Short mmCIF file of C-alpha atoms in Angstrom, two decimals:
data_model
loop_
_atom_site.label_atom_id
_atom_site.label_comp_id
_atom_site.label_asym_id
_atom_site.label_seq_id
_atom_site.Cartn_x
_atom_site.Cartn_y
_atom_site.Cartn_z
CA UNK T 1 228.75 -1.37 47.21
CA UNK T 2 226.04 -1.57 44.57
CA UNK T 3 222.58 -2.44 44.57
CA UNK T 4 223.20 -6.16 43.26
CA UNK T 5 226.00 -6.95 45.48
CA UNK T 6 223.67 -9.26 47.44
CA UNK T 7 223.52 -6.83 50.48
CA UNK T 8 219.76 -6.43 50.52
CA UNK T 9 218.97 -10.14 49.83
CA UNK T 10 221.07 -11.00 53.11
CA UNK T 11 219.66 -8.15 54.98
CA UNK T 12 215.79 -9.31 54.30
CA UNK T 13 216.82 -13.02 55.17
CA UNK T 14 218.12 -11.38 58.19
CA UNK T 15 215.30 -9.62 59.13
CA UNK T 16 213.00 -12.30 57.97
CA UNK T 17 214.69 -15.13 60.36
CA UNK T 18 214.00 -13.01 63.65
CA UNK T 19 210.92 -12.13 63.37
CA UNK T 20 210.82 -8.55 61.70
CA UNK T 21 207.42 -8.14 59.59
CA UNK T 22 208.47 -6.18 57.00
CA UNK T 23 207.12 -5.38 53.59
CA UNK T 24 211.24 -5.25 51.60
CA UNK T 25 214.68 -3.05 51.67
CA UNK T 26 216.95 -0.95 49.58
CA UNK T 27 220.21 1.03 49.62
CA UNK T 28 219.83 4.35 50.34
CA UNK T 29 221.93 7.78 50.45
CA UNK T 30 224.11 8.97 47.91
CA UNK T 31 226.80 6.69 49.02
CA UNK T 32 224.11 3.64 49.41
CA UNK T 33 225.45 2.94 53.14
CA UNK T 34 222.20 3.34 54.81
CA UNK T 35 219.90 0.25 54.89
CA UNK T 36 215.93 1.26 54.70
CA UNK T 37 214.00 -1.03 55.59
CA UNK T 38 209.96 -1.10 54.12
CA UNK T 39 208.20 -1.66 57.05
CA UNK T 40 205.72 -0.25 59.77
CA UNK T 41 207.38 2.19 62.58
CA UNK T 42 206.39 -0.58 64.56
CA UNK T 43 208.89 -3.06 63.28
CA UNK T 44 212.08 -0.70 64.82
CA UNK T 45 212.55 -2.42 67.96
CA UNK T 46 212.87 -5.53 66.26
CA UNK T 47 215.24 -3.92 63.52
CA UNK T 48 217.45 -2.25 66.36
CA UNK T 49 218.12 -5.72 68.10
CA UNK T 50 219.92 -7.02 64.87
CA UNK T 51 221.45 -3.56 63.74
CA UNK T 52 224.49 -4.41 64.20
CA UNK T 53 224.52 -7.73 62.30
CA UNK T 54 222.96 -5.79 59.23
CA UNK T 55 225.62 -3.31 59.54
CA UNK T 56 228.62 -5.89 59.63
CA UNK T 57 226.69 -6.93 55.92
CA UNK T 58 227.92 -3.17 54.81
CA UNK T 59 225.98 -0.49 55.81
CA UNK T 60 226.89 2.42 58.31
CA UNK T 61 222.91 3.03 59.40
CA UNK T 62 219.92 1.25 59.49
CA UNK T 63 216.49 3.02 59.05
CA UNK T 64 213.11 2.37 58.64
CA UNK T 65 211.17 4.06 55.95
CA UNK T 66 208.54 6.19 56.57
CA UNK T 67 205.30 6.29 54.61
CA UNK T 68 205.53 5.97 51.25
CA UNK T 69 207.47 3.27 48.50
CA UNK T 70 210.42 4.54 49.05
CA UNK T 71 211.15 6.66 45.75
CA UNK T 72 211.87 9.90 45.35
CA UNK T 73 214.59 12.57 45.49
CA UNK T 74 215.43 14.81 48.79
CA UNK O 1 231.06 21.29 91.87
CA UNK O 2 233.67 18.74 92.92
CA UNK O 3 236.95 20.96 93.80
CA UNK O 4 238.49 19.75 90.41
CA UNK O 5 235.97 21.26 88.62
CA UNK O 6 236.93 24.57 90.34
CA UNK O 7 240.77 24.12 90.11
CA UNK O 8 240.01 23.58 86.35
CA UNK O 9 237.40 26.94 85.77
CA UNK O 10 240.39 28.99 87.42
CA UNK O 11 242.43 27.75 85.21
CA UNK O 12 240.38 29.16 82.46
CA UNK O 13 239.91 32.32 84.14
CA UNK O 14 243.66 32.70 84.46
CA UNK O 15 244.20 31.98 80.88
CA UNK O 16 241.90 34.32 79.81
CA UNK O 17 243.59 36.87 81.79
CA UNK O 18 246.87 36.17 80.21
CA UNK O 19 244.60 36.93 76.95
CA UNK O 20 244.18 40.74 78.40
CA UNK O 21 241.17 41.51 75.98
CA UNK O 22 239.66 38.61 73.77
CA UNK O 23 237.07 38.14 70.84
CA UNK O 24 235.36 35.03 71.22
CA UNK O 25 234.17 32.57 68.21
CA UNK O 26 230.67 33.06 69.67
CA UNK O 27 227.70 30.09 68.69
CA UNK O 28 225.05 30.78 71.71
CA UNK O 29 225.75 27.61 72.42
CA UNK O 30 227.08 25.67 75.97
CA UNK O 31 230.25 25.81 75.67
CA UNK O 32 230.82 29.01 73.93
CA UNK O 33 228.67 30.75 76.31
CA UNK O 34 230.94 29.33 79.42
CA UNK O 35 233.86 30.95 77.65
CA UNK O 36 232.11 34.14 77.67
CA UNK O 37 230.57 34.58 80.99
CA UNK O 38 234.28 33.33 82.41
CA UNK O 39 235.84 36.12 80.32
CA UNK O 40 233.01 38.83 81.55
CA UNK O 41 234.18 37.83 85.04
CA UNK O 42 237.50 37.62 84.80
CA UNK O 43 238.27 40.52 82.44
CA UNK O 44 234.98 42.54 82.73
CA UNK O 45 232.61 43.01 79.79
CA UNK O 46 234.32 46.07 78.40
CA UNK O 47 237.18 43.65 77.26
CA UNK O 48 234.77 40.68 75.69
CA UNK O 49 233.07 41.15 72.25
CA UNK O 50 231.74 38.09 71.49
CA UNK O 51 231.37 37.72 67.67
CA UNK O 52 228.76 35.27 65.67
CA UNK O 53 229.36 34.02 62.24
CA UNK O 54 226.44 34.32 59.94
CA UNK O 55 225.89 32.11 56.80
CA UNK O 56 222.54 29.73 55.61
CA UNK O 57 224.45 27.03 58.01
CA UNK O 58 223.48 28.54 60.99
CA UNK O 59 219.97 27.98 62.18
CA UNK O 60 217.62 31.02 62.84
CA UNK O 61 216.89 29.26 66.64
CA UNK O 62 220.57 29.62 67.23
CA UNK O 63 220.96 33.31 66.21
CA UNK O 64 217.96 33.86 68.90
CA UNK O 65 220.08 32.13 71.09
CA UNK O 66 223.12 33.73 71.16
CA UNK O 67 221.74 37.44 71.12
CA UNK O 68 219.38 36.10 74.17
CA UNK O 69 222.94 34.81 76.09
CA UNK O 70 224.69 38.06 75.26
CA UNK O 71 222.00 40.10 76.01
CA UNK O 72 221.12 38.78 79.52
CA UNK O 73 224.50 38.79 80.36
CA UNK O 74 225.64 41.93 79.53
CA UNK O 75 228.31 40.91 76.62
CA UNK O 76 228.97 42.71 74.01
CA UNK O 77 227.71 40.71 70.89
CA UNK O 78 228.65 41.10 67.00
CA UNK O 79 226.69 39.15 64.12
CA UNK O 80 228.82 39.12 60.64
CA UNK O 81 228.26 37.26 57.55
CA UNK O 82 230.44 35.12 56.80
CA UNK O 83 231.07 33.80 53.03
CA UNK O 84 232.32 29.85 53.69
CA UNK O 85 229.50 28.73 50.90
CA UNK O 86 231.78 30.44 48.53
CA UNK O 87 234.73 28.31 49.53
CA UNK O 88 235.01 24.92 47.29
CA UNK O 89 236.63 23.03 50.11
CA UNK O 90 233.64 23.94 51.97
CA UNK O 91 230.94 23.08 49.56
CA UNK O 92 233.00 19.78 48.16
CA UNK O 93 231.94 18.09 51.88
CA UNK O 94 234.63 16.39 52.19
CA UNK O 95 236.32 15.23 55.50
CA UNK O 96 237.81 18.78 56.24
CA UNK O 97 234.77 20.99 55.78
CA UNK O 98 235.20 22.02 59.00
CA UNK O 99 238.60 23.37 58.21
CA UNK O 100 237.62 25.26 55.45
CA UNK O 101 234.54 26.75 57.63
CA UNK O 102 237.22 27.96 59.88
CA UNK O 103 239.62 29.54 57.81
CA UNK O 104 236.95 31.54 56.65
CA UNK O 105 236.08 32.38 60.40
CA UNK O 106 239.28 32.83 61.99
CA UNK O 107 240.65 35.05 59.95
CA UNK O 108 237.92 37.04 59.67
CA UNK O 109 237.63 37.34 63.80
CA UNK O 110 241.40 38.20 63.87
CA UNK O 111 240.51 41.52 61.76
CA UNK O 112 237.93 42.27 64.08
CA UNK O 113 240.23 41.91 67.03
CA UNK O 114 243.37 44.01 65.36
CA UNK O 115 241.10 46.36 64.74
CA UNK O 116 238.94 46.85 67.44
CA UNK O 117 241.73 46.35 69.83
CA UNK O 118 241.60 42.52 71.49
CA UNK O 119 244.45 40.79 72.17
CA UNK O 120 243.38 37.56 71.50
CA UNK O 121 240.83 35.10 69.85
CA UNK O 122 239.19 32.11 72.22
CA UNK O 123 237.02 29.78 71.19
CA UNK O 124 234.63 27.10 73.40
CA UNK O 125 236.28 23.78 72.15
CA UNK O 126 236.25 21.49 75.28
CA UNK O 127 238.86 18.50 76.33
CA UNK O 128 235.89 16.10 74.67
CA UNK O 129 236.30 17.51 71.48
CA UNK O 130 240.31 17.05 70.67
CA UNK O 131 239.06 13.35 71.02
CA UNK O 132 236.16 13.93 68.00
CA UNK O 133 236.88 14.24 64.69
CA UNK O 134 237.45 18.03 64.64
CA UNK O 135 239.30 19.01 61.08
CA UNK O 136 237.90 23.02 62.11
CA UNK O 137 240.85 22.40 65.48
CA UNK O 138 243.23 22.80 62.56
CA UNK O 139 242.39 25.87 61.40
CA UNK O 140 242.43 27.56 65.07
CA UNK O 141 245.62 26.22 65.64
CA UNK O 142 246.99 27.95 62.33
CA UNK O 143 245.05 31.35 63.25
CA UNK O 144 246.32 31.26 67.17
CA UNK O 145 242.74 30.87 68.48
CA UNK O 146 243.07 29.74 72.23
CA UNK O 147 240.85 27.62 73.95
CA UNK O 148 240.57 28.19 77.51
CA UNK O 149 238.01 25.44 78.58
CA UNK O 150 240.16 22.68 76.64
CA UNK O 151 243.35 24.65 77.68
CA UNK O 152 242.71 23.65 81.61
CA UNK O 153 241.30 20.33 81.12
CA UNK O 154 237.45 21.06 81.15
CA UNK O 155 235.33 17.95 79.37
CA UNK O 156 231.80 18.50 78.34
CA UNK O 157 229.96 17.28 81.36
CA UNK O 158 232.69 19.62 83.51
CA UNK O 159 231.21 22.38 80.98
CA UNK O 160 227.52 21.84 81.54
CA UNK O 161 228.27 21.67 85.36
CA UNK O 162 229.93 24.74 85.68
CA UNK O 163 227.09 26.23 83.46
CA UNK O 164 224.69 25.34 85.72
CA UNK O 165 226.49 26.38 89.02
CA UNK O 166 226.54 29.66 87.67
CA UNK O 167 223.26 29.52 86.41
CA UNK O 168 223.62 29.64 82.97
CA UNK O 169 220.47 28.82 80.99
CA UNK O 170 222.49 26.64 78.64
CA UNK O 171 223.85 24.48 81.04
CA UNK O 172 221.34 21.69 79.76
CA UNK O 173 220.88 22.98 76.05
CA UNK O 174 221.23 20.11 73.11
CA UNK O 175 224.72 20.73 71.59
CA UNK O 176 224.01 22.36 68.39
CA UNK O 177 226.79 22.00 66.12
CA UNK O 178 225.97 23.83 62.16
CA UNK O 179 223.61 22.93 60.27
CA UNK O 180 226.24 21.93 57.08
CA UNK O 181 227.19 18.61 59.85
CA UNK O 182 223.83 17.78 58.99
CA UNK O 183 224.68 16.50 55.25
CA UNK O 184 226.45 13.57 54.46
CA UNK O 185 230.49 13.92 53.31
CA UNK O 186 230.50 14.11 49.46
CA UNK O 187 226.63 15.70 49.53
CA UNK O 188 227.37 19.03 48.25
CA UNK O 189 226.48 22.08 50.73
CA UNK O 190 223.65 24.49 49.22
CA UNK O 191 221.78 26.87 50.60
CA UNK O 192 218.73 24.56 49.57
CA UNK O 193 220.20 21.65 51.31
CA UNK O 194 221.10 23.77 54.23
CA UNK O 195 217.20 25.07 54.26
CA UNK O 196 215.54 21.68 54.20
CA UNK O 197 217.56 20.10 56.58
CA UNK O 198 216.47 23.55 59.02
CA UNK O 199 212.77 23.24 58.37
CA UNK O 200 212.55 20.18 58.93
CA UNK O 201 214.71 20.09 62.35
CA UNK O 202 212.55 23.35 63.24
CA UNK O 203 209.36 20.90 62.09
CA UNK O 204 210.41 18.28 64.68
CA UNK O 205 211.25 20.89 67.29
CA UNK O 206 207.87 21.75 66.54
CA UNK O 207 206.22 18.65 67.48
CA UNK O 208 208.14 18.68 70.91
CA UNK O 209 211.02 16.37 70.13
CA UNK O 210 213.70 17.79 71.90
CA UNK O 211 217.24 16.44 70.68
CA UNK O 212 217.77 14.94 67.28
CA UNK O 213 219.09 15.54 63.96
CA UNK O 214 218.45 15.29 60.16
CA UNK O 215 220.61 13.95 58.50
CA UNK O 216 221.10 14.72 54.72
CA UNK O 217 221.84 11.77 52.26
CA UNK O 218 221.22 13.56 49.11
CA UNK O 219 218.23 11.17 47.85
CA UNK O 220 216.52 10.90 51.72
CA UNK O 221 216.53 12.47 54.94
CA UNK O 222 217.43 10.17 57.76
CA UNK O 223 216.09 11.54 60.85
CA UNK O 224 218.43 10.24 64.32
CA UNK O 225 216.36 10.49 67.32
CA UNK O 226 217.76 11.11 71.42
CA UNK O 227 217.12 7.27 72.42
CA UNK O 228 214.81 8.35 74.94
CA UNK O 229 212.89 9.91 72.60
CA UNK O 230 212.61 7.00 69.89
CA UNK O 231 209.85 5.36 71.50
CA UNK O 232 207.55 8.35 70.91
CA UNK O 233 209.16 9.07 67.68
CA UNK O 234 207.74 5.02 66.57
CA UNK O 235 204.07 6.66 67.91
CA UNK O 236 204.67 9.75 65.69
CA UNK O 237 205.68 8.14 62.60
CA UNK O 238 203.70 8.99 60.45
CA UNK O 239 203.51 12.96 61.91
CA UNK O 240 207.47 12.99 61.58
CA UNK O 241 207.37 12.14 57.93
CA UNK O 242 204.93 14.62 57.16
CA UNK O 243 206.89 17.34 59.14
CA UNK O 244 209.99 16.45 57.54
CA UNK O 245 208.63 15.92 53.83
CA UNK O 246 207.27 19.74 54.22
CA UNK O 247 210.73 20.69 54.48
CA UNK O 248 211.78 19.55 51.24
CA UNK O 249 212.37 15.83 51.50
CA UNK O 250 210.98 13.27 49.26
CA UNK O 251 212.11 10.67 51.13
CA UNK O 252 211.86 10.10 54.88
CA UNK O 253 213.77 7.52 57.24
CA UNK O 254 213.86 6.91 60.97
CA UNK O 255 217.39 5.61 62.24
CA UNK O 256 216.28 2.63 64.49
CA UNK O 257 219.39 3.33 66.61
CA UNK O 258 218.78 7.20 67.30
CA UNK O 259 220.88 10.27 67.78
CA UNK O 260 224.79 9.70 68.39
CA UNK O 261 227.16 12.89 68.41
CA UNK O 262 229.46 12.40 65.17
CA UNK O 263 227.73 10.02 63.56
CA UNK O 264 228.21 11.37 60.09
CA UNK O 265 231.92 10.46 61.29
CA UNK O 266 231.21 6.76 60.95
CA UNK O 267 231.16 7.46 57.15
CA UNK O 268 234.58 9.05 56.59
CA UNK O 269 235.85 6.02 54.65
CA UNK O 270 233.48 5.94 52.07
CA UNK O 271 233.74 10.23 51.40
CA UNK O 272 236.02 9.21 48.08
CA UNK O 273 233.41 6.96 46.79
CA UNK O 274 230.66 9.32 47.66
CA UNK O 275 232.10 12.38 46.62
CA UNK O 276 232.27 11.52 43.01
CA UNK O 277 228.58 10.32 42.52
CA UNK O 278 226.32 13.26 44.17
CA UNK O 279 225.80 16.56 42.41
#
C-alpha cells in the first residue's frame, strides 16, 4: 500500500458522497494502514457509519485527526 | 454466582492444591489477583509469593496496583526487574513479542520458586484468552507455568464475577495488558516509546476517561476510546490532543470506532511489511 495507490482518492469520494464535511485524508502509521481523516471531531459519527466500507478500500483503522495539518513525527 | 461458576472456582482451588506451594506471575490486575486470593485460601498465604515483573512496559498505576492487592490481602508480594528490552525478539515487535516477554519472565520466576521453595508457577490466563492471540501462552507452556482459572474452565466474565462475590476491588478494573501492546507490530519497543505512550494514557486517565488505549504507530498516536466513552471523547477533542501531544506525540488521532481488546491483532498480516520500514 503506498500513498498513490488511489486509496485516499476513493476514501474522500467516499466520505464526500455521504455527507462527511471534511477538510482531506492521508495514510498514516508506519505501516500506512490507518486512514486519518482531516476533519472536525464532529464529523466521527458520520465517519464511523461508513468505517467499514473505507476499511474494505485497505486500511485496518479509521481515525480522525486531531488539531493540527497532520505532519509531524510521534 | 450461578452453581457453575462455583463448580469451576473449586476447580481452581483444587488445582492449586495439587500445586502445594506456588509463585504466581503477579500483574495487580483481575485475573491475576483471582489466582492469588484463591491460592491464599486454599493454600494459606505462607505458601503464595506473588511476584511482579518490572521493566519501562509496565505502567507506574499498575505497580500501585498490585502492591495495593497484595497488601490488603495479606499476600506476600515480590517486585523484580526484569531485562525483556534487552531481548531482540522483544524489541523487533514482531508477532511473538509476547513470547519473548515471557521467556524472560518465566524463567526468571522458576529461580525464584527453586529457590525459595514453591512447587509450582501459576499464572491468571483465563479460558477467553487461549481464544486471543496469545504468542506469551507459548512460553508458559515451555516453562510449566499452570493456569488454574483457564485450567477449570473460568472465562473472563466468570473471572470478574467471582471477583466481585468475594469482594475483590478488581472485579470491575479495565484489563490492563503492558504497555509494549500499546505499539504497533514492526514499531520498535524503546523506553521512549514505552514513556509516551504512558503519559499520555496517564494524561487521559487524567481527564476522567476511564478505559482506552494509545496506540503507537511510530509517526502518530491513535487514541481507541471505550464506545461509551466516544461521545465525550468528540466533546473533548481538542483537550485529548493536547493531553496526548504533552506526552510526546506530534501527531494525534481519534479511532472513530473506539477501544476493542486485540486490536493491534487486526494488523498481524502486514508485521513483514511494517517491520522493515520503522526504525
Amino acid at each position: 500500500m503506498t500513498p498513490g495507490d488511489g486509496r485516499i482518492e476513493r476514501a474522500l469520494a467516499l466520505l464526500r458522497s455521504h455527507g462527511a464535511s471534511i477538510r482531506g485524508a492521508s495514510a498514516a502509521g508506519a505501516a500506512g494502514d490507518v486512514l486519518a481523516v482531516h476533519a472536525d471531531a464532529a464529523q466521527v459519527a458520520r465517519v464511523r457509519s461508513i468505517a467499514p466500507r473505507l476499511r474494505e478500500l485497505g486500511f485496518r483503522y479509521v481515525a480522525v485527526e486531531l488539531g493540527g495539518d497532520g505532519r509531524g513525527d510521534a | 454466582m450461578s452453581q457453575t461458576l462455583s463448580d469451576r472456582l473449586e476447580r481452581a482451588a483444587g488445582i492449586l492444591r495439587q500445586c502445594e506451594s506456588v509463585v504466581i506471575g503477579f500483574s495487580g490486575g483481575v485475573d491475576s489477583a483471582l489466582v492469588a486470593r484463591l491460592a491464599r485460601d486454599a493454600l494459606g498465604a505462607g505458601r503464595v509469593l506473588a511476584v511482579t515483573g518490572l521493566s519501562a512496559a509496565v505502567p507506574e498505576v499498575q505497580r500501585r496496583a498490585a502492591r495495593a492487592f497484595a497488601a490488603d490481602q495479606g499476600i506476600a508480594h515480590l517486585e523484580i526487574a526484569t531485562s525483556e528490552l534487552e531481548r531482540p525478539g522483544y524489541v523487533r515487535n514482531d508477532g511473538d513479542r509476547c513470547y519473548h516477554c515471557k521467556s524472560e519472565l518465566w524463567p526468571t520466576l522458576a529461580a525464584i520458586a527453586r529457590e525459595r521453595g514453591y512447587r509450582s508457577v501459576v499464572d491468571g490466563a483465563n479460558v477467553d484468552d487461549r481464544a486471543d492471540y496469545r504468542p506469551g501462552a507459548r512460553a508458559a507452556l515451555e516453562h510449566a507455568v499452570r493456569s488454574p482459572l483457564a485450567e477449570a474452565g473460568i472465562d473472563k466474565a466468570g473471572v470478574r464475577a467471582a471477583s466481585r462475590a468475594l469482594g475483590l476491588d478488581t472485579w470491575d478494573a479495565p484489563a490492563g495488558p503492558c504497555l509494549a501492546s500499546r505499539l504497533a507490530y514492526g514499531v520498535r519497543v524503546s523506553e521512549e516509546r514505552l514513556e509516551h505512550v504512558e503519559r499520555a494514557e496517564d494524561g487521559l486517565r487524567a481527564l476522567g476517561f476511564r478505559e482506552f488505549r494509545v496506540r503507537h504507530h511510530g509517526d502518530c498516536a491513535r487514541v481507541e476510546l471505550a464506545p461509551p466513552e466516544l461521545d465525550a471523547g468528540v466533546a473533548r477533542a481538542a483537550e485529548i490532543a493536547s493531553a496526548v501531544r504533552r506526552a510526546g506525540f506530534g501527531r494525534v488521532l481519534l479511532d472513530v470506532e473506539g477501544y476493542r481488546r486485540g486490536a493491534l491483532n487486526e494488523a498481524l498480516p502486514l508485521v513483514t511489511l511494517a517491520a522493515g520500514r520503522v526504525a
